[in-house]
Structure formats: structure tokens, C-alpha cells
Amino acid sequence: MKLMTSVFKILNWLRVASNAQMRLYDADELTLARAMRLLYYVQGTHLALYGKKAFTDEIIASEKGPIVPAVQRDYQGQTAIVGELTPQDVADYQAISETSSLGQVLNAVWLAFGDLSTVELVKRTHTEKPWRQTTLGQPIAPALMAEYFTQEIVR
């Protein structure tokens, strides 16, 4: 049985993708808030397509939207989170890119939502059923995410 990928390796994938986008298009650096929303879309898409989580960490419905507490703790006080990439960050990106299902999900999420601003992603997630139907401070149920993403996002 294959173990799930660490949320931090997935976050490194997003950081490397953001770095490339910044160099190519002078795009804004990935923010912590934007990364949280992208992680939510990765998890929901993976659940809808494969019936299992991309990473084990729970996604909590916070007042500001979906968050992953471990990521929130590690990047506390930071806004922009790409920073200086290490060889390990790039290795995580390459390893995930070579993982067909997770790499495909990350590419699809990045193509669909990677260009959206933090504000656009916050507005979007605040209107979506998984966040709206979860009590603040509680985990968003994977089954609720799978159902919603299957019906509304992945179609």
C-alpha cells in the first residue's frame, strides 16, 4: 500500500510552481492564505477522482476559510511563502510530478486556480458547500468534500 504524500511535500510543489510563475510572468509570490485554498482544492479534487485523501492532515473550517493547521503553525507570521528554494523543495516537486495521479491533480489545480488571487480564492471557498456546512473550528468532512468536488468542480 502506497503511503500518502506529506502535506509539506505538496506545499513544496506549490512553492516551486509559484517560483516558476514568478520568474516567467512576474506573478505574485504564493501567499500562505492562497496556499491553504490550493491545498483544499488538491484534497477535494483527489477525493473526487480517487476516493482517497492526497494527504492525511485535516482541513479545518476557520473563519478565514479552509486551513491546514500544521502548515499554519509552520508558516505562522509569514505572508509570502516561496522564499529561497532548497534542493529538497525541487526534489519534492519532481517526485510528485512523476507520481501520475497526484502530479496530475496538482497540475490541474494549479492550472485552474493557480492564477487566482488570494482574495478571489477566499471569496470562492466561502461560497462553497464544504466550508459553509462545517462548523467553524471543525474538520471539513472528506465525504462532504468528495461529494461537492465530484458534483461541482471535477465534472
mmCIF file with all atom_site columns, C-alpha atoms in Angstrom:
data_model
loop_
_atom_site.group_PDB
_atom_site.id
_atom_site.type_symbol
_atom_site.label_atom_id
_atom_site.label_alt_id
_atom_site.label_comp_id
_atom_site.label_asym_id
_atom_site.label_entity_id
_atom_site.label_seq_id
_atom_site.pdbx_PDB_ins_code
_atom_site.Cartn_x
_atom_site.Cartn_y
_atom_site.Cartn_z
_atom_site.occupancy
_atom_site.B_iso_or_equiv
_atom_site.pdbx_formal_charge
_atom_site.auth_seq_id
_atom_site.auth_comp_id
_atom_site.auth_asym_id
_atom_site.auth_atom_id
_atom_site.pdbx_PDB_model_num
ATOM 1   C CA . MET A 1 1   ? 0.000   0.000  0.000   1.00 0.00 ? 1   MET A CA 1
ATOM 2   C CA . LYS A 1 2   ? 1.382   3.390  -1.005  1.00 0.00 ? 2   LYS A CA 1
ATOM 3   C CA . LEU A 1 3   ? 1.603   5.978  1.765   1.00 0.00 ? 3   LEU A CA 1
ATOM 4   C CA . MET A 1 4   ? 0.057   9.388  1.271   1.00 0.00 ? 4   MET A CA 1
ATOM 5   C CA . THR A 1 5   ? 2.336   12.249 0.427   1.00 0.00 ? 5   THR A CA 1
ATOM 6   C CA . SER A 1 6   ? 3.158   14.721 3.192   1.00 0.00 ? 6   SER A CA 1
ATOM 7   C CA . VAL A 1 7   ? 1.228   17.975 3.028   1.00 0.00 ? 7   VAL A CA 1
ATOM 8   C CA . PHE A 1 8   ? 4.603   19.744 3.202   1.00 0.00 ? 8   PHE A CA 1
ATOM 9   C CA . LYS A 1 9   ? 5.841   17.967 0.066   1.00 0.00 ? 9   LYS A CA 1
ATOM 10  C CA . ILE A 1 10  ? 2.655   19.064 -1.699  1.00 0.00 ? 10  ILE A CA 1
ATOM 11  C CA . LEU A 1 11  ? 3.221   22.575 -0.383  1.00 0.00 ? 11  LEU A CA 1
ATOM 12  C CA . ASN A 1 12  ? 6.774   22.450 -1.771  1.00 0.00 ? 12  ASN A CA 1
ATOM 13  C CA . TRP A 1 13  ? 5.291   21.518 -5.163  1.00 0.00 ? 13  TRP A CA 1
ATOM 14  C CA . LEU A 1 14  ? 3.105   24.644 -4.962  1.00 0.00 ? 14  LEU A CA 1
ATOM 15  C CA . ARG A 1 15  ? 6.071   26.784 -3.884  1.00 0.00 ? 15  ARG A CA 1
ATOM 16  C CA . VAL A 1 16  ? 8.212   25.578 -6.813  1.00 0.00 ? 16  VAL A CA 1
ATOM 17  C CA . ALA A 1 17  ? 5.326   26.135 -9.261  1.00 0.00 ? 17  ALA A CA 1
ATOM 18  C CA . SER A 1 18  ? 4.847   29.643 -7.857  1.00 0.00 ? 18  SER A CA 1
ATOM 19  C CA . ASN A 1 19  ? 8.571   30.341 -8.187  1.00 0.00 ? 19  ASN A CA 1
ATOM 20  C CA . ALA A 1 20  ? 8.452   29.346 -11.859 1.00 0.00 ? 20  ALA A CA 1
ATOM 21  C CA . GLN A 1 21  ? 5.374   31.501 -12.427 1.00 0.00 ? 21  GLN A CA 1
ATOM 22  C CA . MET A 1 22  ? 7.084   34.453 -10.718 1.00 0.00 ? 22  MET A CA 1
ATOM 23  C CA . ARG A 1 23  ? 10.144  34.132 -12.954 1.00 0.00 ? 23  ARG A CA 1
ATOM 24  C CA . LEU A 1 24  ? 8.157   33.644 -16.174 1.00 0.00 ? 24  LEU A CA 1
ATOM 25  C CA . TYR A 1 25  ? 5.335   36.138 -15.723 1.00 0.00 ? 25  TYR A CA 1
ATOM 26  C CA . ASP A 1 26  ? 6.383   38.421 -12.878 1.00 0.00 ? 26  ASP A CA 1
ATOM 27  C CA . ALA A 1 27  ? 3.474   36.905 -10.934 1.00 0.00 ? 27  ALA A CA 1
ATOM 28  C CA . ASP A 1 28  ? 2.820   37.500 -7.254  1.00 0.00 ? 28  ASP A CA 1
ATOM 29  C CA . GLU A 1 29  ? 4.512   35.169 -4.790  1.00 0.00 ? 29  GLU A CA 1
ATOM 30  C CA . LEU A 1 30  ? 2.399   32.386 -3.300  1.00 0.00 ? 30  LEU A CA 1
ATOM 31  C CA . THR A 1 31  ? 0.897   33.519 -0.008  1.00 0.00 ? 31  THR A CA 1
ATOM 32  C CA . LEU A 1 32  ? 0.054   31.315 2.948   1.00 0.00 ? 32  LEU A CA 1
ATOM 33  C CA . ALA A 1 33  ? -3.654  32.101 2.563   1.00 0.00 ? 33  ALA A CA 1
ATOM 34  C CA . ARG A 1 34  ? -3.586  31.240 -1.140  1.00 0.00 ? 34  ARG A CA 1
ATOM 35  C CA . ALA A 1 35  ? -1.651  28.033 -0.452  1.00 0.00 ? 35  ALA A CA 1
ATOM 36  C CA . MET A 1 36  ? -4.298  26.960 2.088   1.00 0.00 ? 36  MET A CA 1
ATOM 37  C CA . ARG A 1 37  ? -7.029  27.307 -0.537  1.00 0.00 ? 37  ARG A CA 1
ATOM 38  C CA . LEU A 1 38  ? -4.968  25.435 -3.118  1.00 0.00 ? 38  LEU A CA 1
ATOM 39  C CA . LEU A 1 39  ? -4.350  22.608 -0.634  1.00 0.00 ? 39  LEU A CA 1
ATOM 40  C CA . TYR A 1 40  ? -8.130  22.458 -0.089  1.00 0.00 ? 40  TYR A CA 1
ATOM 41  C CA . TYR A 1 41  ? -8.642  22.159 -3.866  1.00 0.00 ? 41  TYR A CA 1
ATOM 42  C CA . VAL A 1 42  ? -5.933  19.483 -4.130  1.00 0.00 ? 42  VAL A CA 1
ATOM 43  C CA . GLN A 1 43  ? -7.538  17.450 -1.352  1.00 0.00 ? 43  GLN A CA 1
ATOM 44  C CA . GLY A 1 44  ? -11.074 17.823 -2.719  1.00 0.00 ? 44  GLY A CA 1
ATOM 45  C CA . THR A 1 45  ? -10.051 17.007 -6.278  1.00 0.00 ? 45  THR A CA 1
ATOM 46  C CA . HIS A 1 46  ? -8.057  13.964 -5.175  1.00 0.00 ? 46  HIS A CA 1
ATOM 47  C CA . LEU A 1 47  ? -11.004 12.739 -3.090  1.00 0.00 ? 47  LEU A CA 1
ATOM 48  C CA . ALA A 1 48  ? -13.411 13.215 -6.005  1.00 0.00 ? 48  ALA A CA 1
ATOM 49  C CA . LEU A 1 49  ? -11.206 11.453 -8.537  1.00 0.00 ? 49  LEU A CA 1
ATOM 50  C CA . TYR A 1 50  ? -9.639  8.674  -6.464  1.00 0.00 ? 50  TYR A CA 1
ATOM 51  C CA . GLY A 1 51  ? -11.825 8.299  -3.373  1.00 0.00 ? 51  GLY A CA 1
ATOM 52  C CA . LYS A 1 52  ? -8.904  8.895  -1.020  1.00 0.00 ? 52  LYS A CA 1
ATOM 53  C CA . LYS A 1 53  ? -7.052  11.799 0.522   1.00 0.00 ? 53  LYS A CA 1
ATOM 54  C CA . ALA A 1 54  ? -3.915  13.262 -1.061  1.00 0.00 ? 54  ALA A CA 1
ATOM 55  C CA . PHE A 1 55  ? -2.545  13.978 2.444   1.00 0.00 ? 55  PHE A CA 1
ATOM 56  C CA . THR A 1 56  ? -3.548  12.895 5.951   1.00 0.00 ? 56  THR A CA 1
ATOM 57  C CA . ASP A 1 57  ? -3.798  16.318 7.602   1.00 0.00 ? 57  ASP A CA 1
ATOM 58  C CA . GLU A 1 58  ? -7.303  17.542 8.288   1.00 0.00 ? 58  GLU A CA 1
ATOM 59  C CA . ILE A 1 59  ? -8.603  20.685 6.673   1.00 0.00 ? 59  ILE A CA 1
ATOM 60  C CA . ILE A 1 60  ? -10.295 22.880 9.262   1.00 0.00 ? 60  ILE A CA 1
ATOM 61  C CA . ALA A 1 61  ? -13.080 25.374 8.549   1.00 0.00 ? 61  ALA A CA 1
ATOM 62  C CA . SER A 1 62  ? -11.658 28.564 10.026  1.00 0.00 ? 62  SER A CA 1
ATOM 63  C CA . GLU A 1 63  ? -13.285 31.957 9.985   1.00 0.00 ? 63  GLU A CA 1
ATOM 64  C CA . LYS A 1 64  ? -10.953 32.913 7.128   1.00 0.00 ? 64  LYS A CA 1
ATOM 65  C CA . GLY A 1 65  ? -11.641 29.725 5.154   1.00 0.00 ? 65  GLY A CA 1
ATOM 66  C CA . PRO A 1 66  ? -10.153 26.235 4.910   1.00 0.00 ? 66  PRO A CA 1
ATOM 67  C CA . ILE A 1 67  ? -6.789  25.826 6.653   1.00 0.00 ? 67  ILE A CA 1
ATOM 68  C CA . VAL A 1 68  ? -4.330  23.030 7.361   1.00 0.00 ? 68  VAL A CA 1
ATOM 69  C CA . PRO A 1 69  ? -3.241  23.616 10.991  1.00 0.00 ? 69  PRO A CA 1
ATOM 70  C CA . ALA A 1 70  ? 0.254   22.079 10.607  1.00 0.00 ? 70  ALA A CA 1
ATOM 71  C CA . VAL A 1 71  ? 1.017   24.375 7.670   1.00 0.00 ? 71  VAL A CA 1
ATOM 72  C CA . GLN A 1 72  ? -0.478  27.340 9.551   1.00 0.00 ? 72  GLN A CA 1
ATOM 73  C CA . ARG A 1 73  ? 1.842   26.621 12.512  1.00 0.00 ? 73  ARG A CA 1
ATOM 74  C CA . ASP A 1 74  ? 4.993   26.164 10.406  1.00 0.00 ? 74  ASP A CA 1
ATOM 75  C CA . TYR A 1 75  ? 4.462   29.360 8.409   1.00 0.00 ? 75  TYR A CA 1
ATOM 76  C CA . GLN A 1 76  ? 2.936   31.448 11.208  1.00 0.00 ? 76  GLN A CA 1
ATOM 77  C CA . GLY A 1 77  ? 3.639   35.145 10.772  1.00 0.00 ? 77  GLY A CA 1
ATOM 78  C CA . GLN A 1 78  ? 4.617   34.784 7.106   1.00 0.00 ? 78  GLN A CA 1
ATOM 79  C CA . THR A 1 79  ? 2.594   36.061 4.208   1.00 0.00 ? 79  THR A CA 1
ATOM 80  C CA . ALA A 1 80  ? 4.657   35.170 1.137   1.00 0.00 ? 80  ALA A CA 1
ATOM 81  C CA . ILE A 1 81  ? 5.964   31.606 1.456   1.00 0.00 ? 81  ILE A CA 1
ATOM 82  C CA . VAL A 1 82  ? 8.039   30.757 -1.616  1.00 0.00 ? 82  VAL A CA 1
ATOM 83  C CA . GLY A 1 83  ? 11.269  32.234 -0.294  1.00 0.00 ? 83  GLY A CA 1
ATOM 84  C CA . GLU A 1 84  ? 14.565  30.624 -1.241  1.00 0.00 ? 84  GLU A CA 1
ATOM 85  C CA . LEU A 1 85  ? 14.001  27.157 -2.660  1.00 0.00 ? 85  LEU A CA 1
ATOM 86  C CA . THR A 1 86  ? 16.234  24.321 -1.475  1.00 0.00 ? 86  THR A CA 1
ATOM 87  C CA . PRO A 1 87  ? 17.301  21.276 -3.477  1.00 0.00 ? 87  PRO A CA 1
ATOM 88  C CA . GLN A 1 88  ? 14.832  19.266 -1.334  1.00 0.00 ? 88  GLN A CA 1
ATOM 89  C CA . ASP A 1 89  ? 11.961  21.582 -2.352  1.00 0.00 ? 89  ASP A CA 1
ATOM 90  C CA . VAL A 1 90  ? 12.788  20.966 -6.016  1.00 0.00 ? 90  VAL A CA 1
ATOM 91  C CA . ALA A 1 91  ? 13.192  17.216 -5.382  1.00 0.00 ? 91  ALA A CA 1
ATOM 92  C CA . ASP A 1 92  ? 9.717   17.141 -3.783  1.00 0.00 ? 92  ASP A CA 1
ATOM 93  C CA . TYR A 1 93  ? 8.307   18.894 -6.859  1.00 0.00 ? 93  TYR A CA 1
ATOM 94  C CA . GLN A 1 94  ? 9.961   16.407 -9.204  1.00 0.00 ? 94  GLN A CA 1
ATOM 95  C CA . ALA A 1 95  ? 8.920   13.355 -7.171  1.00 0.00 ? 95  ALA A CA 1
ATOM 96  C CA . ILE A 1 96  ? 5.281   14.462 -7.096  1.00 0.00 ? 96  ILE A CA 1
ATOM 97  C CA . SER A 1 97  ? 5.319   15.425 -10.763 1.00 0.00 ? 97  SER A CA 1
ATOM 98  C CA . GLU A 1 98  ? 6.416   11.864 -11.535 1.00 0.00 ? 98  GLU A CA 1
ATOM 99  C CA . THR A 1 99  ? 3.546   10.429 -9.434  1.00 0.00 ? 99  THR A CA 1
ATOM 100 C CA . SER A 1 100 ? 0.851   10.132 -12.059 1.00 0.00 ? 100 SER A CA 1
ATOM 101 C CA . SER A 1 101 ? -2.322  10.646 -10.011 1.00 0.00 ? 101 SER A CA 1
ATOM 102 C CA . LEU A 1 102 ? -1.092  13.260 -7.520  1.00 0.00 ? 102 LEU A CA 1
ATOM 103 C CA . GLY A 1 103 ? 1.008   15.060 -10.122 1.00 0.00 ? 103 GLY A CA 1
ATOM 104 C CA . GLN A 1 104 ? -1.995  15.248 -12.435 1.00 0.00 ? 104 GLN A CA 1
ATOM 105 C CA . VAL A 1 105 ? -4.197  16.600 -9.638  1.00 0.00 ? 105 VAL A CA 1
ATOM 106 C CA . LEU A 1 106 ? -1.642  19.254 -8.699  1.00 0.00 ? 106 LEU A CA 1
ATOM 107 C CA . ASN A 1 107 ? -1.195  20.309 -12.317 1.00 0.00 ? 107 ASN A CA 1
ATOM 108 C CA . ALA A 1 108 ? -4.964  20.526 -12.816 1.00 0.00 ? 108 ALA A CA 1
ATOM 109 C CA . VAL A 1 109 ? -5.494  22.519 -9.616  1.00 0.00 ? 109 VAL A CA 1
ATOM 110 C CA . TRP A 1 110 ? -2.600  24.837 -10.472 1.00 0.00 ? 110 TRP A CA 1
ATOM 111 C CA . LEU A 1 111 ? -3.961  25.412 -13.990 1.00 0.00 ? 111 LEU A CA 1
ATOM 112 C CA . ALA A 1 112 ? -7.497  26.024 -12.721 1.00 0.00 ? 112 ALA A CA 1
ATOM 113 C CA . PHE A 1 113 ? -6.773  28.072 -9.595  1.00 0.00 ? 113 PHE A CA 1
ATOM 114 C CA . GLY A 1 114 ? -3.062  28.977 -9.514  1.00 0.00 ? 114 GLY A CA 1
ATOM 115 C CA . ASP A 1 115 ? -3.583  32.323 -11.212 1.00 0.00 ? 115 ASP A CA 1
ATOM 116 C CA . LEU A 1 116 ? -6.373  33.396 -8.875  1.00 0.00 ? 116 LEU A CA 1
ATOM 117 C CA . SER A 1 117 ? -5.534  35.934 -6.205  1.00 0.00 ? 117 SER A CA 1
ATOM 118 C CA . THR A 1 118 ? -5.856  35.222 -2.507  1.00 0.00 ? 118 THR A CA 1
ATOM 119 C CA . VAL A 1 119 ? -8.951  37.439 -2.392  1.00 0.00 ? 119 VAL A CA 1
ATOM 120 C CA . GLU A 1 120 ? -10.572 35.559 -5.296  1.00 0.00 ? 120 GLU A CA 1
ATOM 121 C CA . LEU A 1 121 ? -9.834  32.197 -3.672  1.00 0.00 ? 121 LEU A CA 1
ATOM 122 C CA . VAL A 1 122 ? -11.168 33.356 -0.285  1.00 0.00 ? 122 VAL A CA 1
ATOM 123 C CA . LYS A 1 123 ? -14.412 34.570 -1.896  1.00 0.00 ? 123 LYS A CA 1
ATOM 124 C CA . ARG A 1 124 ? -14.734 31.324 -3.812  1.00 0.00 ? 124 ARG A CA 1
ATOM 125 C CA . THR A 1 125 ? -14.145 28.956 -0.875  1.00 0.00 ? 125 THR A CA 1
ATOM 126 C CA . HIS A 1 126 ? -16.530 30.960 1.333   1.00 0.00 ? 126 HIS A CA 1
ATOM 127 C CA . THR A 1 127 ? -19.368 30.243 -1.106  1.00 0.00 ? 127 THR A CA 1
ATOM 128 C CA . GLU A 1 128 ? -18.680 26.517 -1.398  1.00 0.00 ? 128 GLU A CA 1
ATOM 129 C CA . LYS A 1 129 ? -20.720 23.879 0.425   1.00 0.00 ? 129 LYS A CA 1
ATOM 130 C CA . PRO A 1 130 ? -17.889 22.089 2.307   1.00 0.00 ? 130 PRO A CA 1
ATOM 131 C CA . TRP A 1 131 ? -16.810 25.253 4.147   1.00 0.00 ? 131 TRP A CA 1
ATOM 132 C CA . ARG A 1 132 ? -20.335 26.665 4.570   1.00 0.00 ? 132 ARG A CA 1
ATOM 133 C CA . GLN A 1 133 ? -21.723 23.423 6.025   1.00 0.00 ? 133 GLN A CA 1
ATOM 134 C CA . THR A 1 134 ? -18.904 22.857 8.511   1.00 0.00 ? 134 THR A CA 1
ATOM 135 C CA . THR A 1 135 ? -18.929 24.377 11.992  1.00 0.00 ? 135 THR A CA 1
ATOM 136 C CA . LEU A 1 136 ? -16.061 26.841 12.361  1.00 0.00 ? 136 LEU A CA 1
ATOM 137 C CA . GLY A 1 137 ? -13.074 25.239 14.060  1.00 0.00 ? 137 GLY A CA 1
ATOM 138 C CA . GLN A 1 138 ? -14.102 21.747 12.958  1.00 0.00 ? 138 GLN A CA 1
ATOM 139 C CA . PRO A 1 139 ? -12.594 19.496 10.266  1.00 0.00 ? 139 PRO A CA 1
ATOM 140 C CA . ILE A 1 140 ? -14.261 19.591 6.872   1.00 0.00 ? 140 ILE A CA 1
ATOM 141 C CA . ALA A 1 141 ? -15.514 16.048 6.314   1.00 0.00 ? 141 ALA A CA 1
ATOM 142 C CA . PRO A 1 142 ? -13.726 14.266 3.452   1.00 0.00 ? 142 PRO A CA 1
ATOM 143 C CA . ALA A 1 143 ? -17.063 12.757 2.371   1.00 0.00 ? 143 ALA A CA 1
ATOM 144 C CA . LEU A 1 144 ? -18.579 16.244 2.073   1.00 0.00 ? 144 LEU A CA 1
ATOM 145 C CA . MET A 1 145 ? -15.578 17.405 0.043   1.00 0.00 ? 145 MET A CA 1
ATOM 146 C CA . ALA A 1 146 ? -15.700 14.337 -2.202  1.00 0.00 ? 146 ALA A CA 1
ATOM 147 C CA . GLU A 1 147 ? -19.412 14.813 -2.885  1.00 0.00 ? 147 GLU A CA 1
ATOM 148 C CA . TYR A 1 148 ? -19.104 18.531 -3.599  1.00 0.00 ? 148 TYR A CA 1
ATOM 149 C CA . PHE A 1 149 ? -15.981 18.266 -5.730  1.00 0.00 ? 149 PHE A CA 1
ATOM 150 C CA . THR A 1 150 ? -17.481 15.395 -7.735  1.00 0.00 ? 150 THR A CA 1
ATOM 151 C CA . GLN A 1 151 ? -20.635 17.396 -8.464  1.00 0.00 ? 151 GLN A CA 1
ATOM 152 C CA . GLU A 1 152 ? -19.244 20.909 -8.848  1.00 0.00 ? 152 GLU A CA 1
ATOM 153 C CA . ILE A 1 153 ? -15.504 21.022 -9.505  1.00 0.00 ? 153 ILE A CA 1
ATOM 154 C CA . VAL A 1 154 ? -14.267 17.874 -11.259 1.00 0.00 ? 154 VAL A CA 1
ATOM 155 C CA . ARG A 1 155 ? -17.310 17.197 -13.501 1.00 0.00 ? 155 ARG A CA 1
#
